[in-house]
Tab-separated table of N, CA and C in Angstrom:
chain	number	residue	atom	x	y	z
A	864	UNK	N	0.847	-1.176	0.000
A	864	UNK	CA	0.000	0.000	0.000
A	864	UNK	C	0.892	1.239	0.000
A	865	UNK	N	0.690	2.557	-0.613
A	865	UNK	CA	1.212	3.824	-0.795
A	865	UNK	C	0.745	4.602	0.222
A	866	UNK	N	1.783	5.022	0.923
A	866	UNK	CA	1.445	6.608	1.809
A	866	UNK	C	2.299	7.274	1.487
A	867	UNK	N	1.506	8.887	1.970
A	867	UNK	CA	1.821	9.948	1.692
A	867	UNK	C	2.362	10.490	3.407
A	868	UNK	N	3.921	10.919	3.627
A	868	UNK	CA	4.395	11.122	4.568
A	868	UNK	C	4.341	12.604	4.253
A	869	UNK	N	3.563	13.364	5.244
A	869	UNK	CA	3.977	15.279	5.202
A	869	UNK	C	4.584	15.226	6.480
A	870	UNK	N	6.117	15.975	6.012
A	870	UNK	CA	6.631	16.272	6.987
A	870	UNK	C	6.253	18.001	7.376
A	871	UNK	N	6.346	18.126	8.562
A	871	UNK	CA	5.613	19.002	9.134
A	871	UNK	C	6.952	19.713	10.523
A	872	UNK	N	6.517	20.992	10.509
A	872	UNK	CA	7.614	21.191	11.651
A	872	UNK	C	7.136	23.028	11.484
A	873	UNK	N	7.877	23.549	12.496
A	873	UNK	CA	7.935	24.905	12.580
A	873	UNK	C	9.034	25.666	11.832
A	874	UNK	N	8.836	26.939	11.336
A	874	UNK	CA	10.041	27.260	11.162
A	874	UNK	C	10.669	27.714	11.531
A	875	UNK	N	10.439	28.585	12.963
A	875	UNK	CA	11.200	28.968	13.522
A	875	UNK	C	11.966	28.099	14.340
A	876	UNK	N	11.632	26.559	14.622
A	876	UNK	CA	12.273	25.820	15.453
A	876	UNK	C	13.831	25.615	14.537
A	877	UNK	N	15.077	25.919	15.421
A	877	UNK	CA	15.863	25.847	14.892
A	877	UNK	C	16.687	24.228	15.397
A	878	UNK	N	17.690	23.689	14.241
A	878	UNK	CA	18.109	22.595	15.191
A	878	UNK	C	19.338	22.204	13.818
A	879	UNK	N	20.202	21.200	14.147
A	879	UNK	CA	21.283	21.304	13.688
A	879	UNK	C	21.628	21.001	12.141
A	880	UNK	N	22.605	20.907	11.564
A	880	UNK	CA	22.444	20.410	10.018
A	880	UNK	C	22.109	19.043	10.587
A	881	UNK	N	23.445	18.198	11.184
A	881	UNK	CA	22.836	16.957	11.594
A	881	UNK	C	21.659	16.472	11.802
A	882	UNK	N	20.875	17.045	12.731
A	882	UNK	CA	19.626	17.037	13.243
A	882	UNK	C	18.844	16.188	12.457
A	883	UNK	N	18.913	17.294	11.404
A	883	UNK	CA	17.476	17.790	10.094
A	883	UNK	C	18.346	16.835	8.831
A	884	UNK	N	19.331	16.378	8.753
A	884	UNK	CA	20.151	15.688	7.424
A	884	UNK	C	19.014	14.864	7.156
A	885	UNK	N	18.433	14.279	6.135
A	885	UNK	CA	17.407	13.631	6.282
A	885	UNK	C	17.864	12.008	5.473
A	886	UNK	N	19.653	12.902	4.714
A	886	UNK	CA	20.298	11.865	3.837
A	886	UNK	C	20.412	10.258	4.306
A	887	UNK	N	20.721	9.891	5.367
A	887	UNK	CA	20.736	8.660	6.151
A	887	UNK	C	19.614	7.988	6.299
A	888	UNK	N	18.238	8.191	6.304
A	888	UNK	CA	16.674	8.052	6.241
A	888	UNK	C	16.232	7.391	4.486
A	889	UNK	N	16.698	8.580	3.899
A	889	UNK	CA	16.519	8.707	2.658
A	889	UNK	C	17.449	7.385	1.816
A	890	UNK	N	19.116	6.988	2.331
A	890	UNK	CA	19.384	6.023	2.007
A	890	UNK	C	18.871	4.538	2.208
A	891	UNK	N	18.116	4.790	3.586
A	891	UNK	CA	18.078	3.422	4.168
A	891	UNK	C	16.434	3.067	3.419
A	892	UNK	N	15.640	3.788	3.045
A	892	UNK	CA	14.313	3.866	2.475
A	892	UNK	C	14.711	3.272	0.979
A	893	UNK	N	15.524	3.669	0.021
A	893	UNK	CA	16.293	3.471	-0.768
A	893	UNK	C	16.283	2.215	-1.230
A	894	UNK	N	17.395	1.864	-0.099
A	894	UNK	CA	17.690	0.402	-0.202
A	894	UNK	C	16.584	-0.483	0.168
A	895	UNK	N	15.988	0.014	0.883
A	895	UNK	CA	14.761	-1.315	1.336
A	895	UNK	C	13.748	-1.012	0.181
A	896	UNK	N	13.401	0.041	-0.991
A	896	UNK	CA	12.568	-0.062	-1.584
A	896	UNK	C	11.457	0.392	-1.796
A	897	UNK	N	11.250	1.377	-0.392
A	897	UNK	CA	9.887	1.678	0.360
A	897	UNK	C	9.943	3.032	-0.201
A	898	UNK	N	10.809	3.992	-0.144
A	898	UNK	CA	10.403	5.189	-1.019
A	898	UNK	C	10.558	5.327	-2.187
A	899	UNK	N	9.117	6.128	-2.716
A	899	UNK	CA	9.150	6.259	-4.062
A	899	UNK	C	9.485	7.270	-4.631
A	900	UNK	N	9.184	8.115	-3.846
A	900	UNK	CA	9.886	9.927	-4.478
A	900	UNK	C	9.535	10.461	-2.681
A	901	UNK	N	10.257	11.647	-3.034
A	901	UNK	CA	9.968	12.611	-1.912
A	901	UNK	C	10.435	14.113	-2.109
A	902	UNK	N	10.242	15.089	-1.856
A	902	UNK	CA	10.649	16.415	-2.285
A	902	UNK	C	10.779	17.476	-0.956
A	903	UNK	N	11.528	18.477	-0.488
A	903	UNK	CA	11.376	19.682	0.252
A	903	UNK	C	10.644	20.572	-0.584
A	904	UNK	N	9.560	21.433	0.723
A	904	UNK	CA	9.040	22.472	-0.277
A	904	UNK	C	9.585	23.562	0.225
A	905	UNK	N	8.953	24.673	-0.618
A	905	UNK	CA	9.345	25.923	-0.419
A	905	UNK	C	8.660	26.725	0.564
A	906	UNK	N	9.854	27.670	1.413
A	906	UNK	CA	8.901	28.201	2.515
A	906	UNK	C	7.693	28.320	2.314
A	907	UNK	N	6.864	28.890	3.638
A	907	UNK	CA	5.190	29.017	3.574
A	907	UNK	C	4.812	30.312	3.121
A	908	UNK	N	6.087	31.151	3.209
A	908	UNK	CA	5.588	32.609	2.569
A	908	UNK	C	5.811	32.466	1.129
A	909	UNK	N	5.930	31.534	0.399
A	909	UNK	CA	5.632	31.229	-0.832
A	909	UNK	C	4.649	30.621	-1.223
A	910	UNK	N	3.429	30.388	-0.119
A	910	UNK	CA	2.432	29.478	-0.754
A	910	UNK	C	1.345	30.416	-1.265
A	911	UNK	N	0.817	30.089	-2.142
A	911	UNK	CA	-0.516	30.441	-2.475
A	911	UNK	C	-1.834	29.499	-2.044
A	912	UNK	N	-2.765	29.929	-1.480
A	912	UNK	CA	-4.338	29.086	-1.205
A	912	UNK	C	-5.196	29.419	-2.501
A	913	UNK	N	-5.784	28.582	-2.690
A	913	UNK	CA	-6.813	29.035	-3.461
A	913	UNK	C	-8.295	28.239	-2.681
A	914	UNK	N	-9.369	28.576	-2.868
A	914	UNK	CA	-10.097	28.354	-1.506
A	914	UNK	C	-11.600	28.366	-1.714
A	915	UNK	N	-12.283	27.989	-2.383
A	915	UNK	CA	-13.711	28.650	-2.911
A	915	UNK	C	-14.034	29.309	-4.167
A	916	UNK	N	-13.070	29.980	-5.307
A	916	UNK	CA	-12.516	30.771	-6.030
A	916	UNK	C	-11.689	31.838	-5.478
A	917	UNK	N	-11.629	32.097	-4.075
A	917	UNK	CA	-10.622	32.735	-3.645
A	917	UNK	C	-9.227	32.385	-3.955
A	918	UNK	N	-8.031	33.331	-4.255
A	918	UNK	CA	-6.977	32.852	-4.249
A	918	UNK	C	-5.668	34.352	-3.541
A	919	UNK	N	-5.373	33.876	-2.076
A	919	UNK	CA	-4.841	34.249	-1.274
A	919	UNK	C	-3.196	33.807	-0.923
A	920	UNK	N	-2.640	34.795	-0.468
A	920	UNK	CA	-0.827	34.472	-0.662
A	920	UNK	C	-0.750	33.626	1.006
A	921	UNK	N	0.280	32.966	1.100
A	921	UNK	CA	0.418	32.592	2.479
A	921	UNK	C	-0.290	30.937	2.840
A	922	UNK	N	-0.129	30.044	3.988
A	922	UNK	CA	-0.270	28.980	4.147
A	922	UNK	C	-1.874	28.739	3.937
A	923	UNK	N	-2.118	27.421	4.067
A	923	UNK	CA	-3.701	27.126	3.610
A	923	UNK	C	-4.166	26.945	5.097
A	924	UNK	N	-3.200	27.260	6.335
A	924	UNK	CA	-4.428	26.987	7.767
A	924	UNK	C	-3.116	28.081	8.358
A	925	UNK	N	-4.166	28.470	9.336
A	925	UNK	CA	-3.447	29.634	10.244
A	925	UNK	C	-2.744	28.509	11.933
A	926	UNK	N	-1.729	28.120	11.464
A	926	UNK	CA	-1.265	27.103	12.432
A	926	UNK	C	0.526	27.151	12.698
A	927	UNK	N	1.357	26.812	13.497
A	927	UNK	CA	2.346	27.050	14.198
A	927	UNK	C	3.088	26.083	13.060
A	928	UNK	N	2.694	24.929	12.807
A	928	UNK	CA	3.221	23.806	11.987
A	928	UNK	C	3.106	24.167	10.952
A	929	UNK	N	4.023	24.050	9.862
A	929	UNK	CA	3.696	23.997	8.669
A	929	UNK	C	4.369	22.861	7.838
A	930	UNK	N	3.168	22.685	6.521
A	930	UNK	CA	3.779	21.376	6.064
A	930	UNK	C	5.583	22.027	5.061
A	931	UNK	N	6.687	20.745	4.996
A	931	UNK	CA	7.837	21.412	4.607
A	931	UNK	C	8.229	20.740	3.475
A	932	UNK	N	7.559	19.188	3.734
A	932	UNK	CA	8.146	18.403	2.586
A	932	UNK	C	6.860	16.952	2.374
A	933	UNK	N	7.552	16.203	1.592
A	933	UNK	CA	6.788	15.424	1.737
A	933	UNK	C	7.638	13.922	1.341
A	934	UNK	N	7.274	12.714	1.296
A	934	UNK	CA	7.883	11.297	0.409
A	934	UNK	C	6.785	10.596	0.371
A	935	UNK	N	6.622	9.809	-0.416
A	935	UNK	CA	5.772	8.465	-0.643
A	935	UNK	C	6.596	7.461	-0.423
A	936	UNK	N	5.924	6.512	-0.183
A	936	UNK	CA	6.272	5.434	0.634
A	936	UNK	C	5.362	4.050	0.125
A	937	UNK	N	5.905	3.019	-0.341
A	937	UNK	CA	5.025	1.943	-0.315
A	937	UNK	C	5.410	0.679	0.713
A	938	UNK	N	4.812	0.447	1.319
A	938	UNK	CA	4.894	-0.637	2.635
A	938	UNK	C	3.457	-1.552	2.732
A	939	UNK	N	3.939	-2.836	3.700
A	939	UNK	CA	3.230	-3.778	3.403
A	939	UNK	C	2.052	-3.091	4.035
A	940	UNK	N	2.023	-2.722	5.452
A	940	UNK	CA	0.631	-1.950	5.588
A	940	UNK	C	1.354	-0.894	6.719
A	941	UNK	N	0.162	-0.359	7.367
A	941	UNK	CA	0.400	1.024	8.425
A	941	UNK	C	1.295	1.063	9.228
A	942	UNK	N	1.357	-0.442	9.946
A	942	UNK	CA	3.002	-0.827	10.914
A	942	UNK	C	4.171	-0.132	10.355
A	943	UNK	N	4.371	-0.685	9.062
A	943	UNK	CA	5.663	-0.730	8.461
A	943	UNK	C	6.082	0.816	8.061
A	944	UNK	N	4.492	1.433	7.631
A	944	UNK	CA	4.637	2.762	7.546
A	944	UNK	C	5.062	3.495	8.445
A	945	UNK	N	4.370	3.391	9.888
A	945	UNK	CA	4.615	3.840	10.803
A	945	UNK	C	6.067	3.883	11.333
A	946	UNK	N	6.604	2.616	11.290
A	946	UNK	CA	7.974	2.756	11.637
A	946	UNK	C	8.759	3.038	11.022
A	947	UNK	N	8.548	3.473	9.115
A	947	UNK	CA	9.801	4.018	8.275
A	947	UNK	C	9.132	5.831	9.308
A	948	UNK	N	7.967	5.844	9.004
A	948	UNK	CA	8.009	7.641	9.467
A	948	UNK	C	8.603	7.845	11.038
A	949	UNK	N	8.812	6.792	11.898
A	949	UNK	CA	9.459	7.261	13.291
A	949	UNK	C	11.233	7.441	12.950
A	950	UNK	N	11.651	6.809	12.307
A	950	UNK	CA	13.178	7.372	12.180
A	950	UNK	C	13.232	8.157	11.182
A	951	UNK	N	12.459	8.897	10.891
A	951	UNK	CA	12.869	10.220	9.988
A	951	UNK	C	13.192	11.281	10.528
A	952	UNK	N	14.364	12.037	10.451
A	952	UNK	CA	14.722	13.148	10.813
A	952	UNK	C	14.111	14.328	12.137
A	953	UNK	N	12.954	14.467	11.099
A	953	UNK	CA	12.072	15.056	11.842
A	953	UNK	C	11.251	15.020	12.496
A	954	UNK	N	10.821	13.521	12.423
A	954	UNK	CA	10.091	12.822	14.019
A	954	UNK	C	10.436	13.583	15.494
A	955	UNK	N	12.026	13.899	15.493
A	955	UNK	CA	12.366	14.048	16.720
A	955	UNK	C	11.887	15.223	16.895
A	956	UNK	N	11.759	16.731	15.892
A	956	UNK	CA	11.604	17.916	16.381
A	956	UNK	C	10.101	18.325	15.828
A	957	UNK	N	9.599	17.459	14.804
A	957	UNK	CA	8.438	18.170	14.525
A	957	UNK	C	7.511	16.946	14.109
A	958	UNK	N	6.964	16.861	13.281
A	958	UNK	CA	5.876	15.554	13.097
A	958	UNK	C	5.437	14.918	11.745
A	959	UNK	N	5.396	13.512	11.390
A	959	UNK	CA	5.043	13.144	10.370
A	959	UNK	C	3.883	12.772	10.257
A	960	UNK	N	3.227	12.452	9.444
A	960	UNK	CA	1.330	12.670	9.199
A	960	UNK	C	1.721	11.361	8.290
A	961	UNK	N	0.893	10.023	8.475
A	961	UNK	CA	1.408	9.244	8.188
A	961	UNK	C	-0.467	9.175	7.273
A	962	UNK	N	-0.731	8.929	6.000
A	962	UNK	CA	-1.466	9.215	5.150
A	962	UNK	C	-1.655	7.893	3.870
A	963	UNK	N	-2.980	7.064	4.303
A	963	UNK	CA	-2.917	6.051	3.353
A	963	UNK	C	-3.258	6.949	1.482
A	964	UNK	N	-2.959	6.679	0.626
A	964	UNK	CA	-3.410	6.846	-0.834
A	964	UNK	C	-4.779	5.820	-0.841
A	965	UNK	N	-5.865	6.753	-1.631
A	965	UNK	CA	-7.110	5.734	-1.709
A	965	UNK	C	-6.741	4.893	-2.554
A	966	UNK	N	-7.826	3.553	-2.541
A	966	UNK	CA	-7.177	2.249	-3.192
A	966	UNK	C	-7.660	2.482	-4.492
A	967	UNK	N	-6.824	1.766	-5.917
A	967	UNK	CA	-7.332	2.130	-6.650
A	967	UNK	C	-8.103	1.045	-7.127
């Protein structure tokens, strides 16, 4: 099954290159097979909402967290998911949203 991992965190929380390296995660996902793509996004003062036909500059929820990145992931089910998203980087300082894809 495919999930969608949003990584999520503050930006003002600051913390080390180490910390946040996400390269060691990203290899070990790699090799086992389980990620399929993943990307960093661009700050939140670059987002645009669009909302109703509204279309407004800035994040889509007025919240402390913002989403930063994201990876897909295919694993046998939610366990497996669950435990590639606890050793990711940013587990430790901010939070992963662990997200099934509807079936097709």
């Amino acid at each position: 099954m495919k999930y969608l991992l949003l990584i999520c965190g503050e930006e003002s929380v600051e913390v080390s290159p180490e910390q946040a390296d996400p390269e060691p995660w990203i290899e070990e996902t790699e090799r086992r097979g389980v990620r399929l793509d993943g990307h960093r996004l661009c700050p939140v003062s670059d987002a645009t909402t669009v909302r109703a036909g509204l279309v407004t500059q800035g994040p889509f929820a007025e919240t402390k967290e913002q989403i930063g990145g994201f990876d897909i992931i295919e694993c046998a089910d939610l366990d497996e998911a669950i435990e590639i998203a606890l050793k990711h980087p940013v587990a430790s300082f901010g939070s992963i949203e662990v997200r099934p894809f509807w079936p097709e």
